[in-house]
C-alpha atoms as a printed R data frame, in Angstrom:
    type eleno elety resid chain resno       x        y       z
1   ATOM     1    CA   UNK     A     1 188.203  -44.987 155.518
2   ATOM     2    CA   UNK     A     2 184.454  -44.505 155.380
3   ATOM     3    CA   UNK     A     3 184.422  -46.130 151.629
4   ATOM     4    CA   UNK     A     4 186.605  -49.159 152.773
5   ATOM     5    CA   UNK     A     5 184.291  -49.560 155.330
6   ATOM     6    CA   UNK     A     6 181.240  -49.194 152.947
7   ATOM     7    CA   UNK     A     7 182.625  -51.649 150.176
8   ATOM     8    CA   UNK     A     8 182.817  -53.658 152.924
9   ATOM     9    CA   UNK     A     9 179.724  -53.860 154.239
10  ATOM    10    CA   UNK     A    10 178.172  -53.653 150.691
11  ATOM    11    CA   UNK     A    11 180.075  -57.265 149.645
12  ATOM    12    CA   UNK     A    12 179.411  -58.634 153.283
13  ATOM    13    CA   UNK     A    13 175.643  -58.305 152.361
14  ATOM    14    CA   UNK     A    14 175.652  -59.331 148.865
15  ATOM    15    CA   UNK     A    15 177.258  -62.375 150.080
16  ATOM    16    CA   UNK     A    16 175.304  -62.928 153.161
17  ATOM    17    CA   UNK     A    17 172.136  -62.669 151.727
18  ATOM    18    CA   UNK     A    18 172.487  -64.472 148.122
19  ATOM    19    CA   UNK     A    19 170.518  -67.919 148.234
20  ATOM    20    CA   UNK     A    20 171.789  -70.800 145.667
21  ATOM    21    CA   UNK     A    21 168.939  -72.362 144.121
22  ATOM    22    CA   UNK     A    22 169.925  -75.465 143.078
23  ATOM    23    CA   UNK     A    23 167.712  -75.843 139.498
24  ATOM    24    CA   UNK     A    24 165.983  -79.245 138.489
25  ATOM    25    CA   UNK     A    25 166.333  -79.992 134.842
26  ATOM    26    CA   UNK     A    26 163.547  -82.504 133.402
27  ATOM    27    CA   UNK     A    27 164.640  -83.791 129.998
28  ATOM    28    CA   UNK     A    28 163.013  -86.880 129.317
29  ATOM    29    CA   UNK     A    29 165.592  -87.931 126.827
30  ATOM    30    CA   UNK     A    30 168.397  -87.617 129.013
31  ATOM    31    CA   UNK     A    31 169.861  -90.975 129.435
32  ATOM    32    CA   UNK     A    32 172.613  -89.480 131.864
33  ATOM    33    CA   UNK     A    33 170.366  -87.691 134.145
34  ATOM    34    CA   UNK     A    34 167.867  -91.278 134.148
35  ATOM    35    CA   UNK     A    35 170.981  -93.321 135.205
36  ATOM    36    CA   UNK     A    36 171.447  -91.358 138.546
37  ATOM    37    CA   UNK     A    37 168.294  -92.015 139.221
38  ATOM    38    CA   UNK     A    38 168.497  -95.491 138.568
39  ATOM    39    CA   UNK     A    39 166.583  -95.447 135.298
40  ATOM    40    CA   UNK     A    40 168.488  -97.849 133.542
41  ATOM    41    CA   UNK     A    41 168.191  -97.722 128.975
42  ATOM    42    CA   UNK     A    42 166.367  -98.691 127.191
43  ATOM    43    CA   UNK     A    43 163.828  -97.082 129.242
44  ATOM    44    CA   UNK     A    44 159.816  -95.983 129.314
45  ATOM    45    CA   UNK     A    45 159.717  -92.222 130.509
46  ATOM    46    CA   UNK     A    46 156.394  -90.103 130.864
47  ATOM    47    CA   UNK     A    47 157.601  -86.178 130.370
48  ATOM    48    CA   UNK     A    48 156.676  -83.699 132.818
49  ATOM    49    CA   UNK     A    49 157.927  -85.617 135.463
50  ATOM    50    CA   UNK     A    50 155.576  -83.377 137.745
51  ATOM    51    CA   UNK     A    51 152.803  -81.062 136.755
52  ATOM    52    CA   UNK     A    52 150.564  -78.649 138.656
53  ATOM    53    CA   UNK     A    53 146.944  -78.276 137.075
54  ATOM    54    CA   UNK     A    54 143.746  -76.627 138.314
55  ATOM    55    CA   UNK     A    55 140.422  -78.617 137.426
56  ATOM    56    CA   UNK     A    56 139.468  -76.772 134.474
57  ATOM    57    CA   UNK     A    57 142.594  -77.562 132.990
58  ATOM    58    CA   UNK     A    58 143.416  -80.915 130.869
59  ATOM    59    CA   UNK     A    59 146.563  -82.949 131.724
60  ATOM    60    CA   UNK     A    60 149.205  -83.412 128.865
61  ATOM    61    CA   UNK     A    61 152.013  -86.044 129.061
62  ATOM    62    CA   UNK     A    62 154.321  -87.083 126.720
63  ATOM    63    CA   UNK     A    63 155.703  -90.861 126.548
64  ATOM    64    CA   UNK     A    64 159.663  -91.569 125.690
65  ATOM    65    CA   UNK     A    65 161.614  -94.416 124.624
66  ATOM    66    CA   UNK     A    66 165.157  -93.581 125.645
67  ATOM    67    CA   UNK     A    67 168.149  -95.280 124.994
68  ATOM    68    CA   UNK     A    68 171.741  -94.633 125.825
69  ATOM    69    CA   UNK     A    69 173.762  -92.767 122.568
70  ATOM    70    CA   UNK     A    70 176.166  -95.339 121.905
71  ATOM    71    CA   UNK     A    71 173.932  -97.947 122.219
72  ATOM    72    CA   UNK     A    72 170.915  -97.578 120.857
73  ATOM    73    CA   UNK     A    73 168.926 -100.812 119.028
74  ATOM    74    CA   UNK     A    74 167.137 -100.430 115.934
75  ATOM    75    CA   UNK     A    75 163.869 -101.752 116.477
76  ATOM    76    CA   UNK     A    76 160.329 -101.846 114.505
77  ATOM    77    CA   UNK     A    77 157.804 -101.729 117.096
78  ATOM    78    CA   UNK     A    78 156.754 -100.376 120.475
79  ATOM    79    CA   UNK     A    79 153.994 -101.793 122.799
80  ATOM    80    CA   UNK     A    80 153.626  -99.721 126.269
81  ATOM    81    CA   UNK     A    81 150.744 -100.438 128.824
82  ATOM    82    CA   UNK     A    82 149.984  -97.521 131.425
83  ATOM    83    CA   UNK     A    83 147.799  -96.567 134.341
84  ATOM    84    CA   UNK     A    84 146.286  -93.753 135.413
85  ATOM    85    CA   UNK     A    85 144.013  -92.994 138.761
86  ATOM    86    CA   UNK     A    86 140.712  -93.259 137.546
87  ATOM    87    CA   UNK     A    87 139.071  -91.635 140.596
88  ATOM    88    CA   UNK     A    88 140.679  -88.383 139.755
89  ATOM    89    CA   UNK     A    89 141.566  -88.173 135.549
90  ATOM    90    CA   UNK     A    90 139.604  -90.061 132.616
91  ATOM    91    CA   UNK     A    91 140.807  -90.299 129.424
92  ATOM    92    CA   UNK     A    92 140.349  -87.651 126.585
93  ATOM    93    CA   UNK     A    93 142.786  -88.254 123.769
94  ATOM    94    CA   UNK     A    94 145.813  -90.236 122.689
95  ATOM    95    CA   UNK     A    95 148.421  -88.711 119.953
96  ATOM    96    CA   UNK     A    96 151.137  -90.204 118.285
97  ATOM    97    CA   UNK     A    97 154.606  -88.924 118.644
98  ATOM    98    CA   UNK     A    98 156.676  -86.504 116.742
99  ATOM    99    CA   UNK     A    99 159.170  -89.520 116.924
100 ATOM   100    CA   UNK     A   100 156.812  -92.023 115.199
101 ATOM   101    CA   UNK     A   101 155.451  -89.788 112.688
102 ATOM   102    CA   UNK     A   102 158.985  -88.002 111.492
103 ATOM   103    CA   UNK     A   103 161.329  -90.466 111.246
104 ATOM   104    CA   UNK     A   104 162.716  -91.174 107.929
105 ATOM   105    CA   UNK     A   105 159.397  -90.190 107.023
106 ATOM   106    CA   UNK     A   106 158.603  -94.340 107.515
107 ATOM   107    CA   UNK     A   107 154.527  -94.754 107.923
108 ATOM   108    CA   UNK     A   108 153.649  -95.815 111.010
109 ATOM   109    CA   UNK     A   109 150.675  -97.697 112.392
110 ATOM   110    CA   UNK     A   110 149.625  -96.561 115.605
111 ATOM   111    CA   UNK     A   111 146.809  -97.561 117.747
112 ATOM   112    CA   UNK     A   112 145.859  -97.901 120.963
113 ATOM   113    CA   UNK     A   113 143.011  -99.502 123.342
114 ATOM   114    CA   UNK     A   114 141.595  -98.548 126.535
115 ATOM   115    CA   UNK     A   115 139.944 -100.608 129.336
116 ATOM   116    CA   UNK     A   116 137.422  -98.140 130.053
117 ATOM   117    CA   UNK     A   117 138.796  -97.576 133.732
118 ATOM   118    CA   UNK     A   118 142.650  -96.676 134.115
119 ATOM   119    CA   UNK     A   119 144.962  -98.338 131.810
120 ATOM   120    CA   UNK     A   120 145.546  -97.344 128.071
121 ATOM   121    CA   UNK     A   121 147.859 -100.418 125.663
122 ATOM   122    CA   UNK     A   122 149.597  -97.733 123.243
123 ATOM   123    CA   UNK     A   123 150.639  -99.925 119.930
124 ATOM   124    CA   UNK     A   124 153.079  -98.370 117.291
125 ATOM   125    CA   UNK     A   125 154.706 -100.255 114.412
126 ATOM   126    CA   UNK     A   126 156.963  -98.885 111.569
127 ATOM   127    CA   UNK     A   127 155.801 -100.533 107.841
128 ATOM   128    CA   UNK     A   128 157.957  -98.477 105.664
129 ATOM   129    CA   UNK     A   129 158.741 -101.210 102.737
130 ATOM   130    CA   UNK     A   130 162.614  -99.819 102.397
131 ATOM   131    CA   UNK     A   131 164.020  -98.669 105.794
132 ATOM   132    CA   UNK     A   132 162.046 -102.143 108.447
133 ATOM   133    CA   UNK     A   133 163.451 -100.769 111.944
134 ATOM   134    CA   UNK     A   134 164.958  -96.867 113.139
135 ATOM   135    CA   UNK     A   135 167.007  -96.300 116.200
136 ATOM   136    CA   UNK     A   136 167.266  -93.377 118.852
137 ATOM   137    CA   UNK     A   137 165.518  -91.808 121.194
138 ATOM   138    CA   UNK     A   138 162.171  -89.779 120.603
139 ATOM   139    CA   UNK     A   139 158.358  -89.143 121.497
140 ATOM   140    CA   UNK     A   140 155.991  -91.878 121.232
141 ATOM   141    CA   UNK     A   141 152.891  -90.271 122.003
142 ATOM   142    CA   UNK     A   142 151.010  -87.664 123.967
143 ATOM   143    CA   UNK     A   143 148.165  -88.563 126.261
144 ATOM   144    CA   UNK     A   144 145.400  -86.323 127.123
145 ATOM   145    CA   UNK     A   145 143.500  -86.548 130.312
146 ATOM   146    CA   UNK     A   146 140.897  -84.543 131.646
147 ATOM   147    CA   UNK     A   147 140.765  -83.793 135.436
148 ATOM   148    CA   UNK     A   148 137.417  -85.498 137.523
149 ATOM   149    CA   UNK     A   149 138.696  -84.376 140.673
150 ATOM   150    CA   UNK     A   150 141.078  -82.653 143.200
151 ATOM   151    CA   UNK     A   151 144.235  -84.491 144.330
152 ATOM   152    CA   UNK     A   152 147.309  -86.150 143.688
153 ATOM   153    CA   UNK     A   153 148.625  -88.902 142.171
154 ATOM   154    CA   UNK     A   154 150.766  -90.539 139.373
155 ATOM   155    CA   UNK     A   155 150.897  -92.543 136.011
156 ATOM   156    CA   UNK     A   156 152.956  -95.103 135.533
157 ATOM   157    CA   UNK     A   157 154.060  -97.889 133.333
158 ATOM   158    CA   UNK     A   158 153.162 -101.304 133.568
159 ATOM   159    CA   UNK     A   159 156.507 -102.693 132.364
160 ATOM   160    CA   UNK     A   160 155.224 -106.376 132.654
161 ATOM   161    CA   UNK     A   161 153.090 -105.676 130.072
162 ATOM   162    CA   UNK     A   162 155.494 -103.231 127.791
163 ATOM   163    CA   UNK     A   163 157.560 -104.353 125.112
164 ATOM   164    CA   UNK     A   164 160.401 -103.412 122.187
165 ATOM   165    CA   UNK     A   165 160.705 -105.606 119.502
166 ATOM   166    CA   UNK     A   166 162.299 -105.831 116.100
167 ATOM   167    CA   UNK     A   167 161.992 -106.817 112.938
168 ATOM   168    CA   UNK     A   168 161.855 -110.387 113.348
169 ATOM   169    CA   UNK     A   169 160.174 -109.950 116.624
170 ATOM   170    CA   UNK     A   170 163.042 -110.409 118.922
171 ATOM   171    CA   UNK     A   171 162.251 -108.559 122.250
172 ATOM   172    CA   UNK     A   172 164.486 -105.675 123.155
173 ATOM   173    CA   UNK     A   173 164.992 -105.988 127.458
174 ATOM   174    CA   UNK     A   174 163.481 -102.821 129.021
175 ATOM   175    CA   UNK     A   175 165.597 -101.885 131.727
176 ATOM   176    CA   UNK     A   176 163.640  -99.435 133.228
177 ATOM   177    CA   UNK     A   177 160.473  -96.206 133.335
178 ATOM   178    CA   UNK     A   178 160.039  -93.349 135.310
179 ATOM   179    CA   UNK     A   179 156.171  -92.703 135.816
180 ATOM   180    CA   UNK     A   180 154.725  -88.973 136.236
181 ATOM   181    CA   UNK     A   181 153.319  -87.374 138.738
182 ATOM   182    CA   UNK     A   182 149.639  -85.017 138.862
183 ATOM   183    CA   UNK     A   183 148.290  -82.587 141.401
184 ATOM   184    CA   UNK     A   184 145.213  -81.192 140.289
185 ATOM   185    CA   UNK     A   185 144.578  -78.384 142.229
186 ATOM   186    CA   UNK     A   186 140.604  -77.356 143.579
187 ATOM   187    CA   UNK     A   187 139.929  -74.076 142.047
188 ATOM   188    CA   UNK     A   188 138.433  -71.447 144.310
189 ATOM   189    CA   UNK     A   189 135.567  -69.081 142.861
190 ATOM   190    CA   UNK     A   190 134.356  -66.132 144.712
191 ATOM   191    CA   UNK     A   191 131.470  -64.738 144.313
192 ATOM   192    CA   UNK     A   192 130.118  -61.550 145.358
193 ATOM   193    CA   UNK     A   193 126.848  -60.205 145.567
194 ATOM   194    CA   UNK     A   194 125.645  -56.432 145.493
């Protein structure tokens, strides 16, 4: 009777006191997971969604092109225009993707300019002479900012200003971008004295 009782007790607890976490994926190439949120494809997405730096620490976000699997577009170049808040990151560096530089080992030409205040014009164009235009999904570039001050805020895309196109220049709709979001954090020293 007193094991009954114990069993008991022992699954009443484990059930009591278990806590479901419900767990947040961030793929930035999920097309699925961007449609719930209303993130139509083609679409613009800046990966971490969310990131947590102290000010010491440099801010690294990647920029997608996503389209849905079954419908992707072939297309030969990629113009994206975004902003970030000047008051709290400047720029350090700009990288071209793993998706520009890899695929079907085409050459790529990749540039970008910056306004000298908050928004960055990232320009990528595929010259291979056999294969004009790939499709998918993939990693444009990475953009490296460096943290001025505590805060937070986000980057975003200025979708006005972005643009697919293809071979023979026909524009590709964008349907949609999901923008990032920074907290830089205020690092505390302590100092002590003897």
């Amino acid at each position: 009777m007193v094991q009954k009782n114990n069993c008991k007790i022992f699954f009443l607890i484990l059930f009591t006191s278990c806590t479901i976490y419900d767990k947040i994926f961030d793929n930035p190439v999920d097309f699925k997971a961007n449609q719930e949120r209303g993130i139509g494809a083609p679409t613009f997405v800046f990966y971490p969604k969310t990131q947590t730096i102290s000010q010491s620490d440099s801010v690294l976000i990647g920029s997608y092109i996503v389209f849905e699997k079954d419908s992707t577009e072939p297309f030969s170049g990629v113009h994206v225009q975004l902003t970030f808040p000047d008051d709290m990151l400047k720029l350090d560096t700009i990288l071209p993707g793993l998706f520009i530089t890899d695929t079907n080992q085409s050459i790529p030409l990749f540039t970008y300019t910056y306004d000298g205040s908050n928004q960055v014009d990232i320009y990528t164009y595929f010259l291979d002479t056999l294969k004009k235009e790939v499709e998918g999904t993939g990693h444009l570039a990475d953009i490296i900012l460096s943290p001025l001050s505590s805060g937070i805020d986000s980057i975003h895309y200025n979708l006005e200003n972005c643009r697919i196109i293809d071979y023979d220049d026909n524009q590709i709709n964008v349907n949609g971008d999901r923008g990032a979001e920074i907290v830089v954090q205020w690092k505390l020293r302590l100092y002590f004295c003897a």
